[in-house]
mmCIF file of C-alpha atoms in Angstrom:
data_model
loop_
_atom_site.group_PDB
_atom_site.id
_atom_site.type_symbol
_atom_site.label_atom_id
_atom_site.label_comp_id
_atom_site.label_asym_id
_atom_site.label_seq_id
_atom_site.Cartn_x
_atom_site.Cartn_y
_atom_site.Cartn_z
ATOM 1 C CA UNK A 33 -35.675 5.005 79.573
ATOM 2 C CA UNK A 34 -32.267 6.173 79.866
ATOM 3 C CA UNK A 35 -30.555 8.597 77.115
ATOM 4 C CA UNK A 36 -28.650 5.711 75.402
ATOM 5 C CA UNK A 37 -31.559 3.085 75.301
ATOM 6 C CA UNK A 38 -33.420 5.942 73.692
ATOM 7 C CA UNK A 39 -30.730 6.690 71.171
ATOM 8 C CA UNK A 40 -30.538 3.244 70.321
ATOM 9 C CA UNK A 41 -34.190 2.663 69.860
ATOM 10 C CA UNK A 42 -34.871 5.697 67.537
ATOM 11 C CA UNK A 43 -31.960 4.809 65.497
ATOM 12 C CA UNK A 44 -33.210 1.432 64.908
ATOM 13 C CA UNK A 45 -36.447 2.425 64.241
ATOM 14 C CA UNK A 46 -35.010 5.251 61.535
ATOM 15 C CA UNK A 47 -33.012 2.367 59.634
ATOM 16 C CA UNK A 48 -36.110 0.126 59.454
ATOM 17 C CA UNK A 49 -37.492 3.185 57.837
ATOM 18 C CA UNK A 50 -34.662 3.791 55.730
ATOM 19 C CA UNK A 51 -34.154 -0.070 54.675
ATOM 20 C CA UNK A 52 -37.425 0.018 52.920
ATOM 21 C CA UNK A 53 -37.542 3.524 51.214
ATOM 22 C CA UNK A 54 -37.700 3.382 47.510
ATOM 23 C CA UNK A 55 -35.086 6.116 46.959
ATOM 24 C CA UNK A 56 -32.353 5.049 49.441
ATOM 25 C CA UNK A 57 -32.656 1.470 47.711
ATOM 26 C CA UNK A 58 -32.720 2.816 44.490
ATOM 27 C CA UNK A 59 -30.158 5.131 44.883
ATOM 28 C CA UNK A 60 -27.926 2.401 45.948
ATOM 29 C CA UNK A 61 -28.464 -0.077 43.147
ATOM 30 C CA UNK A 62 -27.470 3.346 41.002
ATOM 31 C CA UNK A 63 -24.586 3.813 42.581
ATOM 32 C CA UNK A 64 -23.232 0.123 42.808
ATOM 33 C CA UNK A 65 -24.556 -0.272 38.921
ATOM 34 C CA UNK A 66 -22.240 3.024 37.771
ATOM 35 C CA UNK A 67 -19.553 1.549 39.734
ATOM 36 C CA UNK A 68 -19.388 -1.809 37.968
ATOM 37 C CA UNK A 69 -19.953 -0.460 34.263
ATOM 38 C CA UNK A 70 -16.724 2.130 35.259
ATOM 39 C CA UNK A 71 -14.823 -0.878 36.345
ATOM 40 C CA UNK A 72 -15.522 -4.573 35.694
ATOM 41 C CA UNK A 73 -17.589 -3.947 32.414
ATOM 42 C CA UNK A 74 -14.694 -2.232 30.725
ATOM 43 C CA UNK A 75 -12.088 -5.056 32.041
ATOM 44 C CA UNK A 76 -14.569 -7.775 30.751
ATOM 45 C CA UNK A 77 -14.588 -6.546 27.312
ATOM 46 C CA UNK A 78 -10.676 -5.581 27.280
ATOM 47 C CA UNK A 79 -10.216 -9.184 28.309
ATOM 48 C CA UNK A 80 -11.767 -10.338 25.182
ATOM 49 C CA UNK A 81 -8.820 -11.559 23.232
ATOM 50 C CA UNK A 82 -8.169 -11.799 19.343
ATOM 51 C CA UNK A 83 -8.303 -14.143 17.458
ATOM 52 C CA UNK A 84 -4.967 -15.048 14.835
ATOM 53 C CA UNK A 85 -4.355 -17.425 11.917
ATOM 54 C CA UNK A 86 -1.421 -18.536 10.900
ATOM 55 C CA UNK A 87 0.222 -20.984 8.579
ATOM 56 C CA UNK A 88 2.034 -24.271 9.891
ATOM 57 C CA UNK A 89 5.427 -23.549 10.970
ATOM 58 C CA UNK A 90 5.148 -19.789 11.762
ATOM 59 C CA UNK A 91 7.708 -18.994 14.671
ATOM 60 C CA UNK A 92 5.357 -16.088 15.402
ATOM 61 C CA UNK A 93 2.829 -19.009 16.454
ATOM 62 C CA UNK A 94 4.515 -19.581 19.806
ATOM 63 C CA UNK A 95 4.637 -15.600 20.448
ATOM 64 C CA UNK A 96 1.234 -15.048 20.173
ATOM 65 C CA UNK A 97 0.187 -18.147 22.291
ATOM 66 C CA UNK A 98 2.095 -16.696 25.052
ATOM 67 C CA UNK A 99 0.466 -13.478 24.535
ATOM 68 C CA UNK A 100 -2.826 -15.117 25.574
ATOM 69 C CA UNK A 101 -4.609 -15.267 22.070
ATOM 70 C CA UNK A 102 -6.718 -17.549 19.880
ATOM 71 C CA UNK A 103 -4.238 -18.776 17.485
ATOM 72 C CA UNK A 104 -6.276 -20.878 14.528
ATOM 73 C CA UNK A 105 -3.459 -22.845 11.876
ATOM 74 C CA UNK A 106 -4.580 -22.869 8.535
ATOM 75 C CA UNK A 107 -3.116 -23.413 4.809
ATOM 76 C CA UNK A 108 -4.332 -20.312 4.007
ATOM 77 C CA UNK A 109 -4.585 -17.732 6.754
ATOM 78 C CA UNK A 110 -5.727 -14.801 5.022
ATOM 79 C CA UNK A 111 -8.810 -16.474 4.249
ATOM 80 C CA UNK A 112 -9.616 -17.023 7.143
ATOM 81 C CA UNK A 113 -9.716 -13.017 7.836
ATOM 82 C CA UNK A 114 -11.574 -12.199 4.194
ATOM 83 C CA UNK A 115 -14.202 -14.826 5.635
ATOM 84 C CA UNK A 116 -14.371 -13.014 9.060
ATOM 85 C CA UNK A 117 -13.530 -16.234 10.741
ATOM 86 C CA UNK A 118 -10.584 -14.083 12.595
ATOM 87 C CA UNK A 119 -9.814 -10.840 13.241
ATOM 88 C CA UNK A 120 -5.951 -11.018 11.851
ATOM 89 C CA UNK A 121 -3.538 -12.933 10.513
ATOM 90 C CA UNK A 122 -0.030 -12.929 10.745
ATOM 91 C CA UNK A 123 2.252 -13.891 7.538
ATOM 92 C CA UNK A 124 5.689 -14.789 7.444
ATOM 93 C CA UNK A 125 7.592 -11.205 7.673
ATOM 94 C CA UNK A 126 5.818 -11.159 10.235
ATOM 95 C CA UNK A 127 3.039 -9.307 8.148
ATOM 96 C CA UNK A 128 -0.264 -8.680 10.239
ATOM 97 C CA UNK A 129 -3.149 -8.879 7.946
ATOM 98 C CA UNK A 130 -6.853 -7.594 8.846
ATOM 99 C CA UNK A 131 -10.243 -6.259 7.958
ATOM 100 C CA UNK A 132 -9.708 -2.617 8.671
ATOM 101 C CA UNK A 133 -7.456 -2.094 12.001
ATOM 102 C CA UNK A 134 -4.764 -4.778 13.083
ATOM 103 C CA UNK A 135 -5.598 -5.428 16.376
ATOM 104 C CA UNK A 136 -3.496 -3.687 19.086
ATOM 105 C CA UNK A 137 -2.946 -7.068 20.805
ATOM 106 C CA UNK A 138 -1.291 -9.000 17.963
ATOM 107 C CA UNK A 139 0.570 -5.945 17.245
ATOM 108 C CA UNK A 140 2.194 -5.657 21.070
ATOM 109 C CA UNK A 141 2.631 -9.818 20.993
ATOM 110 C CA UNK A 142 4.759 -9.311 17.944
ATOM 111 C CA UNK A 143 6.696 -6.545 18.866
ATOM 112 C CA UNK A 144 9.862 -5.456 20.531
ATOM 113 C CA UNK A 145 9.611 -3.280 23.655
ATOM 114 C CA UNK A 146 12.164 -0.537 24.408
ATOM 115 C CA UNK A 147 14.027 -0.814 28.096
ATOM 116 C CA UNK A 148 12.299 1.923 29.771
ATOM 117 C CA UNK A 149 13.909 4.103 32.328
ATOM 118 C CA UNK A 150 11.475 6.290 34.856
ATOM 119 C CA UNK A 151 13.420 9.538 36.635
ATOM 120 C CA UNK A 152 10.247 9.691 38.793
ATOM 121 C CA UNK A 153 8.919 5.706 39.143
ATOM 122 C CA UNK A 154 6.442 7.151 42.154
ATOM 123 C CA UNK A 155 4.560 9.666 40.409
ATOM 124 C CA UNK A 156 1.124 9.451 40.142
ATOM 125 C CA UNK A 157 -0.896 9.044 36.674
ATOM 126 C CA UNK A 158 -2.265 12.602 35.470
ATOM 127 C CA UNK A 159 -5.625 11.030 35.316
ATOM 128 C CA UNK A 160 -5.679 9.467 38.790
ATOM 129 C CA UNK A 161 -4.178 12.327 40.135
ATOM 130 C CA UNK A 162 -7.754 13.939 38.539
ATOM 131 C CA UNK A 163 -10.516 11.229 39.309
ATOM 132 C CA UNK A 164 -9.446 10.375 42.850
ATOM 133 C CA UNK A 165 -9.622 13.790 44.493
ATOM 134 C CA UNK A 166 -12.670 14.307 42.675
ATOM 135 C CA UNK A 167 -14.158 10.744 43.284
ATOM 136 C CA UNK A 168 -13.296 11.496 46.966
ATOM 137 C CA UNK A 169 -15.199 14.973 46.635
ATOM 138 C CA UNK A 170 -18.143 13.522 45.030
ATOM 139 C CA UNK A 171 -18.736 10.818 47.702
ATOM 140 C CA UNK A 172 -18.804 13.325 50.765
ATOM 141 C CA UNK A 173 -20.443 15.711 48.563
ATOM 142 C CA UNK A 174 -23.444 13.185 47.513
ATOM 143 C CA UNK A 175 -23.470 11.336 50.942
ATOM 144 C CA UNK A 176 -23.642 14.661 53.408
ATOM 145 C CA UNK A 177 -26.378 16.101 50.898
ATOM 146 C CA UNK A 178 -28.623 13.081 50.374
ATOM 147 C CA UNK A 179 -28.739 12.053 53.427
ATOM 148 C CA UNK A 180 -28.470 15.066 55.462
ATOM 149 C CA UNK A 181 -31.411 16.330 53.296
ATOM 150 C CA UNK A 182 -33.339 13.062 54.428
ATOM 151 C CA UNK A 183 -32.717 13.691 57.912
ATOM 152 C CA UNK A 184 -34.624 17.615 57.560
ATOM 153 C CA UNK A 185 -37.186 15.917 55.786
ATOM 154 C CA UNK A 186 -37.872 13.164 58.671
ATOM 155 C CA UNK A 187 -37.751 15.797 61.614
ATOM 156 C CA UNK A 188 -40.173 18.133 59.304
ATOM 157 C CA UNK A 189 -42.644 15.363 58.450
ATOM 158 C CA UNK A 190 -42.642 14.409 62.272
ATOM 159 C CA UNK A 191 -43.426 18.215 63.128
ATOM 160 C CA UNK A 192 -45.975 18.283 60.498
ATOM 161 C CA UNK A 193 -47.824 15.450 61.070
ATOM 162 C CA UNK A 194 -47.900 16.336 64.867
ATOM 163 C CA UNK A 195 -45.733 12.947 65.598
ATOM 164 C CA UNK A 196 -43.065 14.393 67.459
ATOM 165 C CA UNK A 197 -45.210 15.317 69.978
ATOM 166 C CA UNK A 198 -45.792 11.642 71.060
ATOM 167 C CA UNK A 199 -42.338 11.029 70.338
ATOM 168 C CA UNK A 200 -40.810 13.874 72.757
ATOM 169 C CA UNK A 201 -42.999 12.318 75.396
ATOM 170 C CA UNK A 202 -41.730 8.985 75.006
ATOM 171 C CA UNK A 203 -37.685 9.884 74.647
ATOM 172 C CA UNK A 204 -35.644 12.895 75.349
ATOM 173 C CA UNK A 205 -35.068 15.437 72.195
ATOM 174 C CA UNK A 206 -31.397 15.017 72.733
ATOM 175 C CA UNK A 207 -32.007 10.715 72.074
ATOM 176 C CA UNK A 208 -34.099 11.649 69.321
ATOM 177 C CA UNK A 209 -31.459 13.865 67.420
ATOM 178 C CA UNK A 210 -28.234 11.691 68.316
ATOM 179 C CA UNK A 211 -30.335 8.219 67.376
ATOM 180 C CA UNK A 212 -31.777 10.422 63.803
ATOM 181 C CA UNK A 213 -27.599 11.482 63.298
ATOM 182 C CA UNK A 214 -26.944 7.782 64.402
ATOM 183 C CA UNK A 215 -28.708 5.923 61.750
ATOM 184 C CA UNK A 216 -28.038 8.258 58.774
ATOM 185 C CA UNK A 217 -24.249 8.048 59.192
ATOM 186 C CA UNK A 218 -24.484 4.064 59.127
ATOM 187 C CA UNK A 219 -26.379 3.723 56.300
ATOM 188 C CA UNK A 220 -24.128 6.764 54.476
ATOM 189 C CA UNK A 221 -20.645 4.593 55.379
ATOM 190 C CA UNK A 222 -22.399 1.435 54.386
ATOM 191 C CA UNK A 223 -23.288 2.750 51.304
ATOM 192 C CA UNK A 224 -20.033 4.100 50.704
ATOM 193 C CA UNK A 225 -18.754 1.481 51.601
ATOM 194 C CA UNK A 226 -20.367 -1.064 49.770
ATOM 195 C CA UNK A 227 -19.735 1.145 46.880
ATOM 196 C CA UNK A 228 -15.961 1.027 47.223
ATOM 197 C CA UNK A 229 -15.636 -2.641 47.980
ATOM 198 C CA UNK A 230 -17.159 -2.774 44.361
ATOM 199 C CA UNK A 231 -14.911 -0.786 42.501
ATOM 200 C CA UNK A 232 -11.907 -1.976 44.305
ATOM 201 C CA UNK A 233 -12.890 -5.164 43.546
ATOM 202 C CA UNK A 234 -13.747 -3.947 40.205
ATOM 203 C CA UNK A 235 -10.357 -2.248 39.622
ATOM 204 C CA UNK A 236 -8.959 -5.625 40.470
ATOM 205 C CA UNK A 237 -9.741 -6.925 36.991
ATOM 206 C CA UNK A 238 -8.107 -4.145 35.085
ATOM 207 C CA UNK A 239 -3.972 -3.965 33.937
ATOM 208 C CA UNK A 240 -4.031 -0.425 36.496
ATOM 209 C CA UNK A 241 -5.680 -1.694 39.501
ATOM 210 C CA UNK A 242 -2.365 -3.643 41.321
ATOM 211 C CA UNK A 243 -0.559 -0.354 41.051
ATOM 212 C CA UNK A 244 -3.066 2.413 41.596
ATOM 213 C CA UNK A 245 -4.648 0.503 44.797
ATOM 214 C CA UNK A 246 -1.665 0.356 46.434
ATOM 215 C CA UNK A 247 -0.979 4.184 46.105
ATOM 216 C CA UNK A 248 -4.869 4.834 47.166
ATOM 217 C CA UNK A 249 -5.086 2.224 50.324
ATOM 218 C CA UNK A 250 -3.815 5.207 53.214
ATOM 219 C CA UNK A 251 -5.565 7.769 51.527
ATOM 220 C CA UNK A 252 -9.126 5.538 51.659
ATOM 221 C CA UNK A 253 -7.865 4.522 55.597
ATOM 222 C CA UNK A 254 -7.937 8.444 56.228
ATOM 223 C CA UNK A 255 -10.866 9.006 54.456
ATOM 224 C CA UNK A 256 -13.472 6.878 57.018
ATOM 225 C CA UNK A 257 -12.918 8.854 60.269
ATOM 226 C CA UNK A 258 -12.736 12.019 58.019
ATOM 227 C CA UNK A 259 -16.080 10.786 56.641
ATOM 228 C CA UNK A 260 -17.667 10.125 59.771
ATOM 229 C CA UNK A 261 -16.477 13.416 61.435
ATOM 230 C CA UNK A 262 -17.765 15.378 58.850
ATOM 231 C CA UNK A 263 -20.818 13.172 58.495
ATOM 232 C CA UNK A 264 -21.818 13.666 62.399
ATOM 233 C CA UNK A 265 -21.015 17.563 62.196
ATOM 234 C CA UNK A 266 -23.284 18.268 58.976
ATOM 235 C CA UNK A 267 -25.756 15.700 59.404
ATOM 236 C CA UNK A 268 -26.642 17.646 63.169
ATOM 237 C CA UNK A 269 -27.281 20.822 61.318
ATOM 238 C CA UNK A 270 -29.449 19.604 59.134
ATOM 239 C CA UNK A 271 -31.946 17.768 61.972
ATOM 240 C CA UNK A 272 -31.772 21.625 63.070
ATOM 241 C CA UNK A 273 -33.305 22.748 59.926
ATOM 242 C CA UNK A 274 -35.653 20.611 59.534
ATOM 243 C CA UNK A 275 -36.471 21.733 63.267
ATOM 244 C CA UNK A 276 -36.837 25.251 62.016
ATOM 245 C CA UNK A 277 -39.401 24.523 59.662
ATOM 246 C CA UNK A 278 -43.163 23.129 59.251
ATOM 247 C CA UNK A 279 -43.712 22.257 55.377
ATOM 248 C CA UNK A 280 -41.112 20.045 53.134
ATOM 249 C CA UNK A 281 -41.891 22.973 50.879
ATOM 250 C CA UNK A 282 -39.355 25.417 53.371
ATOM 251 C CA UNK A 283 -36.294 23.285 54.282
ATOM 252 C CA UNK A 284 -34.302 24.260 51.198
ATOM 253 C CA UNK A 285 -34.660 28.299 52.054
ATOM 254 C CA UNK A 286 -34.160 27.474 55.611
ATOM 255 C CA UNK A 287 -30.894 24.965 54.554
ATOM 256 C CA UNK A 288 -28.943 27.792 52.578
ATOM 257 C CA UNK A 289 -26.288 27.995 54.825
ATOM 258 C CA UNK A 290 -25.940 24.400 55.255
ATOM 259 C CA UNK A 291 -25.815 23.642 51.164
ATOM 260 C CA UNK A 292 -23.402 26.288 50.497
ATOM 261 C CA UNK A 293 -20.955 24.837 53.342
ATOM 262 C CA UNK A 294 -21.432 21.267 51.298
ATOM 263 C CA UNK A 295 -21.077 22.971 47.460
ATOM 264 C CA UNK A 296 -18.556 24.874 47.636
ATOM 265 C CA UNK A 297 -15.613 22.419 49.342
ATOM 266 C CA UNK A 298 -16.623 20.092 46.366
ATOM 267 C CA UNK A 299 -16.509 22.407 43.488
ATOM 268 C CA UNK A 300 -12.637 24.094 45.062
ATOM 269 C CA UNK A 301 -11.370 20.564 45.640
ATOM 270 C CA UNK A 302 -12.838 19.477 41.936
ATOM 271 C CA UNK A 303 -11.175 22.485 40.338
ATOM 272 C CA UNK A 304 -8.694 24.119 42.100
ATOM 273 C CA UNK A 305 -6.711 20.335 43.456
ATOM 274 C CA UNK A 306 -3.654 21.609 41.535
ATOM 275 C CA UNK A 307 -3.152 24.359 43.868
ATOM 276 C CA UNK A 308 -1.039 23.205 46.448
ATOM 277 C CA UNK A 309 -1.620 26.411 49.112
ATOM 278 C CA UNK A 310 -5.316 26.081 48.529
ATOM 279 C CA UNK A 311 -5.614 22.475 49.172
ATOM 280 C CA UNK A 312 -3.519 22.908 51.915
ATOM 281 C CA UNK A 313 -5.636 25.220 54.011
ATOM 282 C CA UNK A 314 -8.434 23.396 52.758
ATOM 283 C CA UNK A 315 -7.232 20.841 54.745
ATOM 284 C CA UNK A 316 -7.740 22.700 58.199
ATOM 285 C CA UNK A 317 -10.532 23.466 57.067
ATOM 286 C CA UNK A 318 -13.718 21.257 59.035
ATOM 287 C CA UNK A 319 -15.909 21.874 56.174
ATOM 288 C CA UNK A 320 -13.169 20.937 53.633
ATOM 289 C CA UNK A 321 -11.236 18.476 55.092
ATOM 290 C CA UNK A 322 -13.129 15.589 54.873
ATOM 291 C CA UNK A 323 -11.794 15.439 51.320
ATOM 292 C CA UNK A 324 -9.202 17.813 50.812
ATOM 293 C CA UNK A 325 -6.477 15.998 53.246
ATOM 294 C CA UNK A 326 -7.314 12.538 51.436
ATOM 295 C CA UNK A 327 -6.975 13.819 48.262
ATOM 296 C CA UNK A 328 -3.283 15.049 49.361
ATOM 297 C CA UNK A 329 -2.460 12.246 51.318
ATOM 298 C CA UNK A 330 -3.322 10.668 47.560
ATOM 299 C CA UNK A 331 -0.826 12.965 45.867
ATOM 300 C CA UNK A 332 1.789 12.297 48.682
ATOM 301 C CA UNK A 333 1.888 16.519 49.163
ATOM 302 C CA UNK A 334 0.917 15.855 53.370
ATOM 303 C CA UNK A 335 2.997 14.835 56.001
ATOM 304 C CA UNK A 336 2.374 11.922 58.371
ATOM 305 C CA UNK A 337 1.872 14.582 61.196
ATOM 306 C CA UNK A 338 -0.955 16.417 58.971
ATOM 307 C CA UNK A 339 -3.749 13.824 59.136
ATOM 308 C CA UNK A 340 -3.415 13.511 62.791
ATOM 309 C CA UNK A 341 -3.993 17.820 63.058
ATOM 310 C CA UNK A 342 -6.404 18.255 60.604
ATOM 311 C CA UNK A 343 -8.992 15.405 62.082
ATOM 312 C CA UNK A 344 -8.431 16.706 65.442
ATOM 313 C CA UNK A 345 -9.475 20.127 64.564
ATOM 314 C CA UNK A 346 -12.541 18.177 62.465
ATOM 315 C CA UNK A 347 -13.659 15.899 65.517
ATOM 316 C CA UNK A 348 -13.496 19.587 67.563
ATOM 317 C CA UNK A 349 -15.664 21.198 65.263
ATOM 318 C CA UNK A 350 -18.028 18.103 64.863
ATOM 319 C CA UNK A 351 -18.701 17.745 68.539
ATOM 320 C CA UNK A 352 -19.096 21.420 68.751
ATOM 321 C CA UNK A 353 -21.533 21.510 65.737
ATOM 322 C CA UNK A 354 -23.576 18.547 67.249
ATOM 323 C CA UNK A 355 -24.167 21.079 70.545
ATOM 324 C CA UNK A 356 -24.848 23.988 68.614
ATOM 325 C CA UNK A 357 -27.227 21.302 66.045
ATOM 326 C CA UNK A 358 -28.631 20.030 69.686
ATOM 327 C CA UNK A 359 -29.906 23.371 70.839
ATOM 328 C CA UNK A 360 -31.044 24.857 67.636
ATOM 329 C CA UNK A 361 -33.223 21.534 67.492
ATOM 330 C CA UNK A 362 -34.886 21.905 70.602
ATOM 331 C CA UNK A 363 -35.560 25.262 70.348
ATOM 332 C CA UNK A 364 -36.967 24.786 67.149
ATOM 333 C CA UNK A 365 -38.845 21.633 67.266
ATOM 334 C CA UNK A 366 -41.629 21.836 69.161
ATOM 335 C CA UNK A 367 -42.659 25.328 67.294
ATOM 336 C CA UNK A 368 -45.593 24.625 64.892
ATOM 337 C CA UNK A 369 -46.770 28.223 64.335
ATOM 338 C CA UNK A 370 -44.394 28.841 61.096
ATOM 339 C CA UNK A 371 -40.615 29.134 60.388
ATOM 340 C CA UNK A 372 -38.483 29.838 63.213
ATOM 341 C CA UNK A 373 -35.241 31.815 62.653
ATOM 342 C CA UNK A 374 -32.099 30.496 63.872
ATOM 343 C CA UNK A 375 -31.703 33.688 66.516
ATOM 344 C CA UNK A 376 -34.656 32.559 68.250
ATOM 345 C CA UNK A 377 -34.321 28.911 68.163
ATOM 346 C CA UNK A 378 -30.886 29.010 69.669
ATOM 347 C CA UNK A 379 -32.431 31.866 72.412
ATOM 348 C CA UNK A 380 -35.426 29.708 72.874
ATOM 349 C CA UNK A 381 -34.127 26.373 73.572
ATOM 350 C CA UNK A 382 -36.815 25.399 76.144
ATOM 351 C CA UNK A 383 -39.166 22.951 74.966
ATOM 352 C CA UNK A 384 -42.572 24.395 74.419
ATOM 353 C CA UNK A 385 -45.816 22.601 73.862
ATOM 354 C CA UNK A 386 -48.692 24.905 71.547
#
């Protein structure tokens, strides 16, 4: 069987796995359920307009029919209000009468709005300029730790239960790693994937969506092959480590390294995005990059020749990592006799059968 029919037959059997775990499918009906109560639940109940009386003859009537709400005519409109039949009514004046609060939507229908005049028209919202980095920090971070983590666990389980043994016989090591790395990064980018399709679509149905998804589109084009770089160059070190090991109980000891180079890019791009020098060598960074050059391609602080650098020196480093991952896996994974240190795996790369 040749390298690539091996690849391809390990990775499909790892998604047909994958497809019926409990905790990737759960995890993914999370994820897609937080994603439409942060978007389309809070549009659905914004949409919900108020409801108005007013008398026969009001020239506010035609104001607040344009404004998109439930106008009711009535002799007496207040009434209708004491009787909780509307939420507001709108007197001659105009005079808006309620419960408690006048509803901010009668209020803006009835009012006069200022000419406004922006100095900077292209800036981004404070907020955005918050969530997104963040959001795109919290994607790679979850993604590359989940699933990276699942990938130790498979190779560990296979060592434990003595099934790699078969398995080695059957298909090279190097097949079995690549098809392992294979299948976790296509069910990570279809899970983000899916995930973002929902709260674009999601941020379609708020007043913000039209003019924030415009301003995000490039930096969520960069973000895939930045994804999928980083994906490939993480996601081989952690079929090392679970190489290394023999019990589920030692991967995280034996992953140290490997968490702290997923933390701590997410907690400096999550707290330290306002600090233009830092993000920017974050952004040459392979460990970092993944989402510290979307998040400034978001705030318009890179230039079109950065992108193009920074995933060069990524797709390096990823290639290089999945060597290194490559021989620290077979040196490691045919060990059963205890934990094997990462000097002797990457010494010992020959395969050995005890």
């Amino acid at each position: 069987m040749s390298t690539v029919a091996a690849t391809r037959l390990v990775a499909t059997r790892e998604l047909r796995v994958k497809l019926r775990d409990k905790t990737f499918l759960f995890s993914t009906v999370f994820f897609l359920l937080f994603a439409i109560l942060s978007t389309v639940v809070p549009a659905l109940i914004g949409s919900s307009a108020s409801s108005v009386a007013v008398a026969s003859g009001n020239p506010a009537e035609a104001r607040l029919r344009d404004a998109g709400l439930k106008v009711r005519v009535a002799d007496d409109p207040e009434r209708l209000v004491r009787d909780g039949d509307v939420d507001a009514a709108v007197l001659p004046g105009p005079v808006v009468v309620a419960q408690e609060d006048a509803p901010g939507d009668v209020v803006r229908a009835l009012s006069t709005e200022p000419e406004v005049r922006l100095l900077n028209p292209d800036a981004v919202n404070p907020i955005a300029a918050f969530l997104v980095p963040f959001a795109f920090a919290l994607v790679f971070f979850f993604t590359s730790l989940t699933f990276g983590l699942q990938i130790a666990q498979s190779v560990t389980e296979e060592k434990q239960t003595r099934m790699v043994e078969i398995l080695v016989a059957a298909v090279p090591v190097r097949a079995l790693l690549a098809g392992k790395v294979l299948a976790g990064g296509v069910l990570a980018l279809a899970q983000v994937a899916l995930i973002a399709f929902v709260t674009v679509a999601g941020a379609q149905l708020t007043d913000g969506g039209g003019g924030l998804l415009p301003l995000l589109a490039p930096a969520m084009t960069w973000f895939v092959p930045f994804f999928v770089f980083g994906f490939v160059m993480l996601a081989s070190l952690w079929a090392a480590v679970g190489a290394l090991v023999n019990r589920q109980e030692d991967i995280n000891g034996a992953s140290t390294p490997i968490q702290l180079l997923v933390m701590l890019p997410f907690f400096l791009v999550a707290f330290l995005q306002d600090n233009e020098t830092v993000m920017t060598v974050m952004s040459y960074v392979p460990f970092s990059a993944p989402t510290a050059m979307p998040a400034r391609l978001f705030d318009g602080d890179a230039a079109a020749w950065e992108p193009f650098v920074s995933l060069a020196v990524l797709a390096v480093t990823a290639v290089a990592a999945l060597l290194a991952g490559a021989r620290l896996y077979e040196g490691g994974l045919l060990r059963t006799n205890g934990r094997v240190s990462w000097k002797t795996a990457w010494r010992d790369r020959e395969l050995q059968r005890l």
